Short mmCIF file of C-alpha atoms in Angstrom, two decimals:
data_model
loop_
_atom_site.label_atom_id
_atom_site.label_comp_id
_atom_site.label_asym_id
_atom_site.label_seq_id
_atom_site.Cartn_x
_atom_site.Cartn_y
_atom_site.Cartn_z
CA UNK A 1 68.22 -89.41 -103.76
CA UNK A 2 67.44 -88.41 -99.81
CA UNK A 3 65.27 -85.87 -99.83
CA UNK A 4 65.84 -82.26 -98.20
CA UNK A 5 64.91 -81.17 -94.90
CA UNK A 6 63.21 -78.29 -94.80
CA UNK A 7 62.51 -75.98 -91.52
CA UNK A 8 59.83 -73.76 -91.72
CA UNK A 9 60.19 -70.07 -90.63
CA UNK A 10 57.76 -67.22 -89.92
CA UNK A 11 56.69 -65.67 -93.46
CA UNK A 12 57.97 -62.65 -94.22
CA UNK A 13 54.79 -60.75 -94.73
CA UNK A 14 52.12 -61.01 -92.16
CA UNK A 15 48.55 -62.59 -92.95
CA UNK A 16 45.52 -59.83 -93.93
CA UNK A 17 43.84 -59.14 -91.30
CA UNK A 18 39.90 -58.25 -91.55
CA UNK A 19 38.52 -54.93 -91.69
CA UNK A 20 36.44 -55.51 -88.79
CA UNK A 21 38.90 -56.00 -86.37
CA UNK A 22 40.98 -53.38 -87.79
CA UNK A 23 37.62 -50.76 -86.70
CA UNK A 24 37.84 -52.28 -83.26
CA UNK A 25 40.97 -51.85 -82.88
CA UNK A 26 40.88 -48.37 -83.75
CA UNK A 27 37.57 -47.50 -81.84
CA UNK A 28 39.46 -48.88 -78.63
CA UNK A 29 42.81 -47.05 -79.35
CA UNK A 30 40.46 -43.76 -79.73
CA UNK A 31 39.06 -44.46 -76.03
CA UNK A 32 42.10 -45.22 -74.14
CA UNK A 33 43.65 -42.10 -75.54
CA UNK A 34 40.10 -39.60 -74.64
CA UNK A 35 40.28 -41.67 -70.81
CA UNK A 36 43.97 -40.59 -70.75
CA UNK A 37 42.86 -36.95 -71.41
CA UNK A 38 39.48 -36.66 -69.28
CA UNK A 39 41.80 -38.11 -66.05
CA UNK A 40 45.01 -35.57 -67.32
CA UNK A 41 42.12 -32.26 -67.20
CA UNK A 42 40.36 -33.59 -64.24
CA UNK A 43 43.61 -33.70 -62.37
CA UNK A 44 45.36 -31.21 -63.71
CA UNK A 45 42.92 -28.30 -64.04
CA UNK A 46 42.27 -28.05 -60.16
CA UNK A 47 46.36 -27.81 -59.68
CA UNK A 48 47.23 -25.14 -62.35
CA UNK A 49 44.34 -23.04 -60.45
CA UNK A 50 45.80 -24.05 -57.15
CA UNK A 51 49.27 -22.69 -58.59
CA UNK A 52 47.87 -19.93 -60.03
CA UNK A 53 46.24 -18.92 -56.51
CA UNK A 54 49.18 -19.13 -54.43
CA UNK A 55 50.66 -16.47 -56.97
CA UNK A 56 47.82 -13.77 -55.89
CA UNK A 57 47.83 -14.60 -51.88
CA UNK A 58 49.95 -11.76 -49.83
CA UNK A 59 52.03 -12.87 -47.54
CA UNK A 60 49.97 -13.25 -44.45
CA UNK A 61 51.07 -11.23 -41.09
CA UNK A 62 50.54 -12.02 -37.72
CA UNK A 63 46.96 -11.56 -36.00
CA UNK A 64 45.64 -11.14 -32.40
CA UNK A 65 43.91 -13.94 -31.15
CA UNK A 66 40.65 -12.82 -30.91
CA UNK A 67 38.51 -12.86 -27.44
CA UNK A 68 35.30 -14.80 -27.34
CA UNK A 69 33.01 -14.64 -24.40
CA UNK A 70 31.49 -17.77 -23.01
CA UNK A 71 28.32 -18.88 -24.75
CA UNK A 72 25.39 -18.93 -22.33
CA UNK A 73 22.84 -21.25 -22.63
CA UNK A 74 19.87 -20.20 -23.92
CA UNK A 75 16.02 -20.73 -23.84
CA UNK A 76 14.62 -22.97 -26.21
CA UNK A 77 12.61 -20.89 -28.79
CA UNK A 78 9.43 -21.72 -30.13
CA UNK A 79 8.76 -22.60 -33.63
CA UNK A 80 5.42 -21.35 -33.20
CA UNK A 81 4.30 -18.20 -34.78
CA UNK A 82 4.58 -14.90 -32.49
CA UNK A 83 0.63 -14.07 -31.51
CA UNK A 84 -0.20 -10.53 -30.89
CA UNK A 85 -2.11 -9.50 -28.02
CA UNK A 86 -4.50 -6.36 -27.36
CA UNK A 87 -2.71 -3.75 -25.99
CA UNK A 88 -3.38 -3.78 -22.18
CA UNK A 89 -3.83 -0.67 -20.34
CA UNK A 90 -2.87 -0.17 -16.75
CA UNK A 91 -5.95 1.11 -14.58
CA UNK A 92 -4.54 4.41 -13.34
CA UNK A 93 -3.41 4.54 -9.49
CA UNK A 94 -6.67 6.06 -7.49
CA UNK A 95 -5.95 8.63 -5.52
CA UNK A 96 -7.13 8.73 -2.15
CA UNK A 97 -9.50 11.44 -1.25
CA UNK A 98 -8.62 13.41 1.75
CA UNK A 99 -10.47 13.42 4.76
CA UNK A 100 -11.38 15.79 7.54
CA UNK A 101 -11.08 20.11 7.90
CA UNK A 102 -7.99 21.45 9.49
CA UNK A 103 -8.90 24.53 11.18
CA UNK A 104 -6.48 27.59 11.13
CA UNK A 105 -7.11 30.83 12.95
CA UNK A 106 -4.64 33.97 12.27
CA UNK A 107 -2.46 35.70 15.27
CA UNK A 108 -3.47 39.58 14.89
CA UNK A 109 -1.01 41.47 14.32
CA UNK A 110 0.88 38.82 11.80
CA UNK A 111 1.37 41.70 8.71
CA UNK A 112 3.29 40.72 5.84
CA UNK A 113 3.87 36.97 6.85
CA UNK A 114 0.28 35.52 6.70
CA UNK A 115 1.35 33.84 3.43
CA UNK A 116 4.16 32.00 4.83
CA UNK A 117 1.81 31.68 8.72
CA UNK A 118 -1.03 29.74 6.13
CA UNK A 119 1.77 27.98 3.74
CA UNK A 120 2.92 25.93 6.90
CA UNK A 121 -0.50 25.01 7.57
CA UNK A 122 -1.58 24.47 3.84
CA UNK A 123 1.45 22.21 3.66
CA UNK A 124 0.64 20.45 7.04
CA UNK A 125 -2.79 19.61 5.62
CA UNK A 126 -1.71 18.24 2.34
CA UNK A 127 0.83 16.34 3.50
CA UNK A 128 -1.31 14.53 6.31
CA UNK A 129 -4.40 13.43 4.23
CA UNK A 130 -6.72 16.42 5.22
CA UNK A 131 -9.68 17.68 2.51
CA UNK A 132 -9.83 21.31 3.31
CA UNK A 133 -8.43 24.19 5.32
CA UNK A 134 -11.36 25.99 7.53
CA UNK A 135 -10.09 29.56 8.09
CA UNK A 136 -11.15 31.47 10.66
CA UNK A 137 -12.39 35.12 9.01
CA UNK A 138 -14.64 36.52 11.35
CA UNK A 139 -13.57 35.53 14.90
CA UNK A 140 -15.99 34.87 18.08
CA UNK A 141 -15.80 38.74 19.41
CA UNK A 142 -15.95 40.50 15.85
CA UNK A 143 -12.78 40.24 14.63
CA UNK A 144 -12.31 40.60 10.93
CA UNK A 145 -9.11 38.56 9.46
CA UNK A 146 -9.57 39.92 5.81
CA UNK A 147 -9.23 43.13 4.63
CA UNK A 148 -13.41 43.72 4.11
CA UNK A 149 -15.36 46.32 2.03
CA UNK A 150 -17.63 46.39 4.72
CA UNK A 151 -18.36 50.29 5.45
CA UNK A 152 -19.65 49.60 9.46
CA UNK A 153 -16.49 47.00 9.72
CA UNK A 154 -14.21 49.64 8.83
CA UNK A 155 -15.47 52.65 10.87
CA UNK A 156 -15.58 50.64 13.65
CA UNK A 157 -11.98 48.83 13.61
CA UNK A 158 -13.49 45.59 13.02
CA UNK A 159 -10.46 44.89 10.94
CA UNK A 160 -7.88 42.77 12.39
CA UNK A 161 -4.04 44.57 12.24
CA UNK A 162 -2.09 42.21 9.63
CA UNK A 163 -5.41 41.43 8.29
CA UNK A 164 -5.45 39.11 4.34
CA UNK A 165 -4.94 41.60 1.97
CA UNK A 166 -6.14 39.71 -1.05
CA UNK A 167 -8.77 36.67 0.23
CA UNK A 168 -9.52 35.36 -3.44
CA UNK A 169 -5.68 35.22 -3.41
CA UNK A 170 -5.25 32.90 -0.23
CA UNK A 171 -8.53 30.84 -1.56
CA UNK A 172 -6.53 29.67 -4.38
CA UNK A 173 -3.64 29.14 -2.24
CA UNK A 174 -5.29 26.80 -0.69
CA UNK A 175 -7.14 25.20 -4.24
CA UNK A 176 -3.70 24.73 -5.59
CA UNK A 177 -2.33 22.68 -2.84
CA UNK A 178 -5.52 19.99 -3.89
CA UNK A 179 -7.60 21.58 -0.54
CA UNK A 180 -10.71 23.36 -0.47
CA UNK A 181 -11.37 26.66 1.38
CA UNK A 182 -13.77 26.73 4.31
CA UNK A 183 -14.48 29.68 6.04
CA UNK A 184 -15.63 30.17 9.74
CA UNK A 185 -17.76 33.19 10.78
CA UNK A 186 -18.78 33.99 14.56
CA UNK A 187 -22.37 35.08 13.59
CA UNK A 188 -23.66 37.34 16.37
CA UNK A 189 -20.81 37.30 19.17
CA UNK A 190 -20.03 40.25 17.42
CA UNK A 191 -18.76 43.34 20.09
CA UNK A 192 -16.81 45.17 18.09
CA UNK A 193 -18.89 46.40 14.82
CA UNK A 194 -22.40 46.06 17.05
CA UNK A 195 -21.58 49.51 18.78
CA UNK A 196 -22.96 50.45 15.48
CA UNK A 197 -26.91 51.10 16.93
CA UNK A 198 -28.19 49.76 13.81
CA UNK A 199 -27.06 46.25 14.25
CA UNK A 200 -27.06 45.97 17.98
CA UNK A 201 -29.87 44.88 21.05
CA UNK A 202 -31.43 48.12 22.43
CA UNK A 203 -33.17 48.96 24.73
CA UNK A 204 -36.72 48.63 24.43
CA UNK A 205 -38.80 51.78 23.07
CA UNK A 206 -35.17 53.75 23.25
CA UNK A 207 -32.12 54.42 21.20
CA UNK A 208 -29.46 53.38 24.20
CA UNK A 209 -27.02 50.54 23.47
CA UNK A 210 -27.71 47.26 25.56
CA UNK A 211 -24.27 46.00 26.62
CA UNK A 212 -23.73 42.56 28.61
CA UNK A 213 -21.90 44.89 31.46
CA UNK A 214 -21.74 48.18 32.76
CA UNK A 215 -19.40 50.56 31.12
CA UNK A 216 -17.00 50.08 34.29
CA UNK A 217 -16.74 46.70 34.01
CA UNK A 218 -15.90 46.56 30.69
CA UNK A 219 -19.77 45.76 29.56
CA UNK A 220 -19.92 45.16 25.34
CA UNK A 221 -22.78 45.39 23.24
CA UNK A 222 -24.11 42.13 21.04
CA UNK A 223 -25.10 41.47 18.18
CA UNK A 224 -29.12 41.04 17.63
CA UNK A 225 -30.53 38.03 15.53
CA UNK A 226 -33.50 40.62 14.97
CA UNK A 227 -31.78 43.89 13.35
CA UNK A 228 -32.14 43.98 9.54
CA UNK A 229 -29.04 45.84 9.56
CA UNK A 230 -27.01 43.05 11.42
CA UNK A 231 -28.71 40.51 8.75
CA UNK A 232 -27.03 42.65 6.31
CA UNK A 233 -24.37 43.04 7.74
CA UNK A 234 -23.28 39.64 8.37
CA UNK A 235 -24.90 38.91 4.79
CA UNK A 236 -22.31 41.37 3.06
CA UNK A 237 -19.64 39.56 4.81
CA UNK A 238 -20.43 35.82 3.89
CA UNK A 239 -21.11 37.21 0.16
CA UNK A 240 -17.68 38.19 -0.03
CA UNK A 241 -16.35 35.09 1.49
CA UNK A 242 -18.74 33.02 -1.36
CA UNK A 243 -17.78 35.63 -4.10
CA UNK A 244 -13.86 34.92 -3.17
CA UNK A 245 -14.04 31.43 -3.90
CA UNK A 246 -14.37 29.97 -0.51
CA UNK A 247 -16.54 26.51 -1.11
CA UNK A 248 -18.47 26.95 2.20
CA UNK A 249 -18.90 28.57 5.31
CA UNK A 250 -19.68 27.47 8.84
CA UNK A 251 -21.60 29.86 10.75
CA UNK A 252 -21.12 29.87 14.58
CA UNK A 253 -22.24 31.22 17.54
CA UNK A 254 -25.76 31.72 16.16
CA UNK A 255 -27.18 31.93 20.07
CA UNK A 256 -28.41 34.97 22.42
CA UNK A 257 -26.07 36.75 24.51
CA UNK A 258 -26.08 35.61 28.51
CA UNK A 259 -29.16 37.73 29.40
CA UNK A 260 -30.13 38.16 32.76
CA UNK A 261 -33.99 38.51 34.09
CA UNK A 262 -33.36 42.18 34.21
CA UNK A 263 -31.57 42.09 30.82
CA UNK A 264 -34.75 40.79 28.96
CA UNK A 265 -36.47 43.11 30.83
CA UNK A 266 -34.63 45.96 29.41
CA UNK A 267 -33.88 44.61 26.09
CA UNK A 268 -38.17 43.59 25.81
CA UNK A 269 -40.98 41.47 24.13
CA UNK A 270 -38.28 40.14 21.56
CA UNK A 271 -35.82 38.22 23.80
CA UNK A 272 -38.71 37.60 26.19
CA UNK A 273 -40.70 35.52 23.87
CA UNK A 274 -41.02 31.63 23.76
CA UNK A 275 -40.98 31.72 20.75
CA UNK A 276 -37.68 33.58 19.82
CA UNK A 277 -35.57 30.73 18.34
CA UNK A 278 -37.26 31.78 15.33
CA UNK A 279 -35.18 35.06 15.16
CA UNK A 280 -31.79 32.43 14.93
CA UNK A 281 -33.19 30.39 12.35
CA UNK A 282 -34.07 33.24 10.45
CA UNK A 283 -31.04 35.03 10.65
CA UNK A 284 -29.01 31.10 9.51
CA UNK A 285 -31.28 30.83 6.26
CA UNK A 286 -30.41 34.53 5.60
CA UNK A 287 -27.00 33.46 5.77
CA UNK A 288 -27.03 30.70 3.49
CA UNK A 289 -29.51 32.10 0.72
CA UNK A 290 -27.10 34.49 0.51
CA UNK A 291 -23.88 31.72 -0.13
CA UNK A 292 -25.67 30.11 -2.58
CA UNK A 293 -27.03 26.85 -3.21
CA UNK A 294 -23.77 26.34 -4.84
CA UNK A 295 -21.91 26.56 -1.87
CA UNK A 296 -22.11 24.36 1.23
CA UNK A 297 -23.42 26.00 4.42
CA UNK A 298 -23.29 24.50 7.67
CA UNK A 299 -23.62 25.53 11.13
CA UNK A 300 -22.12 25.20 14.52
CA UNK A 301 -23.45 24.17 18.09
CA UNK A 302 -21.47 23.31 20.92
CA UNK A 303 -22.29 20.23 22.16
CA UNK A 304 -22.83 20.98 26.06
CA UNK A 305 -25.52 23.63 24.39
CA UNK A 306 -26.93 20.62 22.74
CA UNK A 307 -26.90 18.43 25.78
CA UNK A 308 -28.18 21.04 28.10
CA UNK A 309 -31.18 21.66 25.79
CA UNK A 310 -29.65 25.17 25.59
CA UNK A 311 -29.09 24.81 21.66
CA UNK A 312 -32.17 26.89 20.73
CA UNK A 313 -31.04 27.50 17.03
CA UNK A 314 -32.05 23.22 16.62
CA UNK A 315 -35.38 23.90 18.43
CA UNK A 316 -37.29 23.37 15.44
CA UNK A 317 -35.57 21.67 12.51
CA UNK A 318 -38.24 22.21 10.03
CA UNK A 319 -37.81 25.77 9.63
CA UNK A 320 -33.95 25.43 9.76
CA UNK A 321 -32.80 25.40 5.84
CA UNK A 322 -29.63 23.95 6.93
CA UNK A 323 -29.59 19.84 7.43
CA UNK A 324 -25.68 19.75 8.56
CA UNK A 325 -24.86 20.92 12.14
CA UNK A 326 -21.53 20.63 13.51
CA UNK A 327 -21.22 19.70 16.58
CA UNK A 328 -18.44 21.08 18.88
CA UNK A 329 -16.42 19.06 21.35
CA UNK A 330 -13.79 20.40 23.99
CA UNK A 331 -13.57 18.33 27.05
CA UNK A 332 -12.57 21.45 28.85
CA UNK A 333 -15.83 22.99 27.74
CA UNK A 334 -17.55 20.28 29.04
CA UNK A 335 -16.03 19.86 32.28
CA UNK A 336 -17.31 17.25 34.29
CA UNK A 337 -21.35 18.56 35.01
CA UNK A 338 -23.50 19.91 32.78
CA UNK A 339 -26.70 21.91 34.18
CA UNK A 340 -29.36 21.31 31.99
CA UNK A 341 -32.37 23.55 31.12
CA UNK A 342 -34.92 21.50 33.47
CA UNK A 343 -32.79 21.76 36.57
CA UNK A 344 -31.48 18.40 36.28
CA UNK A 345 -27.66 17.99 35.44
CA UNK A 346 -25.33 15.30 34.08
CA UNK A 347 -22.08 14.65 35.72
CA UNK A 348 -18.79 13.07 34.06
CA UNK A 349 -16.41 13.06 37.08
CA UNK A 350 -14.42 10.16 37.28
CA UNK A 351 -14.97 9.21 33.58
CA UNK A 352 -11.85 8.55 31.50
CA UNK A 353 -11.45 10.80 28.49
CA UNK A 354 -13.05 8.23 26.09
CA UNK A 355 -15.90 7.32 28.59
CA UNK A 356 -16.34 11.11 28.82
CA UNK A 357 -16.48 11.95 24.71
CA UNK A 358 -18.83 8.97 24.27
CA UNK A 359 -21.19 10.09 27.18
CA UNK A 360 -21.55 13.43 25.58
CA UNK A 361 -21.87 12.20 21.97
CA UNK A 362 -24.15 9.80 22.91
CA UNK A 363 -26.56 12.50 24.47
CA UNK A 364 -26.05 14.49 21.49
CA UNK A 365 -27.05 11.59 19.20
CA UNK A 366 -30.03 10.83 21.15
CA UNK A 367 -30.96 14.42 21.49
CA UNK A 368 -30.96 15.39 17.33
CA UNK A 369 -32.13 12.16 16.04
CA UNK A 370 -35.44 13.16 16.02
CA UNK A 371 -34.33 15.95 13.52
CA UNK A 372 -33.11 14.51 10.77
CA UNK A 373 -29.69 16.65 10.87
CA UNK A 374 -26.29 15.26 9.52
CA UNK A 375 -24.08 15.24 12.44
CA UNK A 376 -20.72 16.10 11.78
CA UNK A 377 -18.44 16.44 15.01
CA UNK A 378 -15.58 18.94 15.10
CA UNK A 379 -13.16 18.36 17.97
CA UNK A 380 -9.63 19.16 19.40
CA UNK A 381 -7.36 16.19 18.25
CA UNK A 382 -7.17 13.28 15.49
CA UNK A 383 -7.92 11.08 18.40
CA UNK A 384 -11.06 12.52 19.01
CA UNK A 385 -11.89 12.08 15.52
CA UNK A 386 -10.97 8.30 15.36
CA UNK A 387 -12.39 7.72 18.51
CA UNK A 388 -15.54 9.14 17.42
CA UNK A 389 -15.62 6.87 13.83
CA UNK A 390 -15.22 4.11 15.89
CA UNK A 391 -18.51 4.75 17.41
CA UNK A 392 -19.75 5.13 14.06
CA UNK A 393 -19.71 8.57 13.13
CA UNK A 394 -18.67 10.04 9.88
CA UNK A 395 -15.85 11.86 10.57
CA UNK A 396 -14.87 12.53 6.48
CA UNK A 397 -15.81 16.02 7.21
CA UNK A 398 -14.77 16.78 10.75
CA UNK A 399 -13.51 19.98 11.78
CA UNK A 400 -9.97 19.64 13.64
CA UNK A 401 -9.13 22.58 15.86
#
């Protein structure tokens, strides 16, 4: 019998499979699906927020473009740490002290405007360098430019018309402006208050007045360096200056009056003597004991005096308390001759202006250096002055008339 063919087909139940694949399987099923869901969250998360966003965002508007300035370049800073340094102070400016005197005499008569007359000099003074203001109080003839105390002034009119009312007043005019007060005083030229018998020359063993002139021609009395009550009186005078607040005085004219032969004569033994230079310098340290010590006193000579060998108030140093003289120059004083006390004479004709000054100065220098006196010149013009420091004087302190 043939035998059947048969064809074989796939069962109809699959094989077992082994529980150890079946775990695999499962473990990698388990993976795939928790990759699927890490990418799904990664992914999705960031656009549900996006979406979510876009819900809150108002609409946005227009805006101006805004205006930037151009950026400058800049210096490099340092990345090193900021140092601190003393505090440095600035050395204050130095002011300049002033120099010279400018002298200021008052018109009589000027009233009510001597504070503006002195305000115009004051401000003069300040404004051109000067260190003090030398006012002239008691003028060469007697003239008082103050209203004085002075009982003999006053009975006698010595008071100029328009005379300072208040002097302490003007002194500190003067302070305030950054000047100090100098006063002048015409020591025994004095015709006005010298009628007075007690302070004048008279003549010897008498009572009469001794006057330069007869009463026709107008003849004045003077002054004498000898009368105690002409010491006191020019001694009440410079007190009140001193108690006023004046820083110094200059005393002038400390000389005799032009005697004649006859005059000393008349007058006697007292202006006759060789020996009466001592009345001057006794009447000058009067005058400055009674300043004070802390006030500066100083005294003036004209310099043709001093040239002449006329100057009798420098005859001996020694006794003079005062070590600063002033020495006066006008070149119309001068003139061009000078007769000196031994007959001789010096002549400056032909001699420029500057030749002339340093001819004179240079008599005067030879003439006190023996003496040991400061020399301080006082003199018409600035010129004079800067002339005369370029011959080497100190002119600091020099009077400018």
């Amino acid at each position: 019998m043939k035998k059947r063919k048969v064809k074989r087909t796939k069962p109809m139940f699959k094989r077992r499979r082994s529980p150890v694949k079946v775990v695999l399987e499962i473990v990698l099923v388990v993976a795939i699906l928790l990759g699927v869901a890490f990418l799904g969250y990664s992914v999705g998360k960031p656009i549900l927020e996006f979406m979510r966003g876009r819900e809150n965002v108002p609409a946005k508007t227009p805006e101006s473009t805004p205006v930037t300035q151009d950026t400058l370049p800049t210096e490099p800073t340092s990345t090193e740490p900021p140092t601190t340094d003393e505090a440095v102070t600035e050395p204050e400016p130095v002011e300049e002290e002033g120099r010279r005197i400018l002298y200021v005499s008052l018109p009589s008569g000027i009233g009510s405007g001597v504070d503006g007359y002195l305000s115009q000099y004051i401000g003069y003074a300040a404004e051109n360098g000067y260190y003090g203001i030398e006012l002239d109080l008691l003028a060469v003839g007697g003239k008082i430019y103050y209203s004085t105390q002075n009982e003999i002034a006053k009975f006698n009119s010595a008071v100029a018309d328009g005379a300072i009312p208040d002097l302490s007043a003007v002194a500190k005019m003067i302070s305030d402006a950054g000047l100090l007060p100098y006063a002048r005083v015409s020591a025994l030229s004095d015709h006005i208050a010298s009628w007075d018998k007690t302070v004048c020359y008279l003549f010897e063993n008498s009572t009469s007045t001794w006057l330069d002139e007869s009463v026709a021609n107008g003849g004045k009395p003077w002054m004498s360096a000898f009368a105690q009550g002409a010491r006191d009186y020019m001694s009440s005078i410079v007190k009140e200056i001193s108690d006023a607040g004046f820083a110094g005085v200059i005393a002038g004219e400390l000389e005799f009056p032009p005697f004649r032969n006859s005059d000393l004569n008349y007058v006697g033994q007292s202006v006759k003597s060789s020996d009466r230079y001592k009345g001057l310098i006794e009447f000058s340290n009067i005058l400055q004991d009674t300043v004070g010590s802390a006030k500066s006193y100083a005294i003036e000579v004209d310099a043709e005096d001093i040239v002449a060998g006329r100057a009798e108030i420098l005859k001996d140093t020694s006794a003079l308390n005062c070590k600063t003289v002033y020495v006066r120059y006008s070149s119309a004083a001068v003139g061009t001759r000078i007769d000196k006390s031994d007959d001789s004479a010096v002549s400056y004709e032909g001699l420029s202006e500057q030749a002339k000054i340093t001819a004179v100065f240079n008599s005067v220098r030879a003439a006190l250096a023996p003496s040991g006196v400061t020399v301080i010149p006082a003199v018409d013009t600035e010129e004079d002055a800067d002339f005369l420091e370029s011959l080497g004087f100190d002119t600091s302190m020099t009077v400018v008339y």
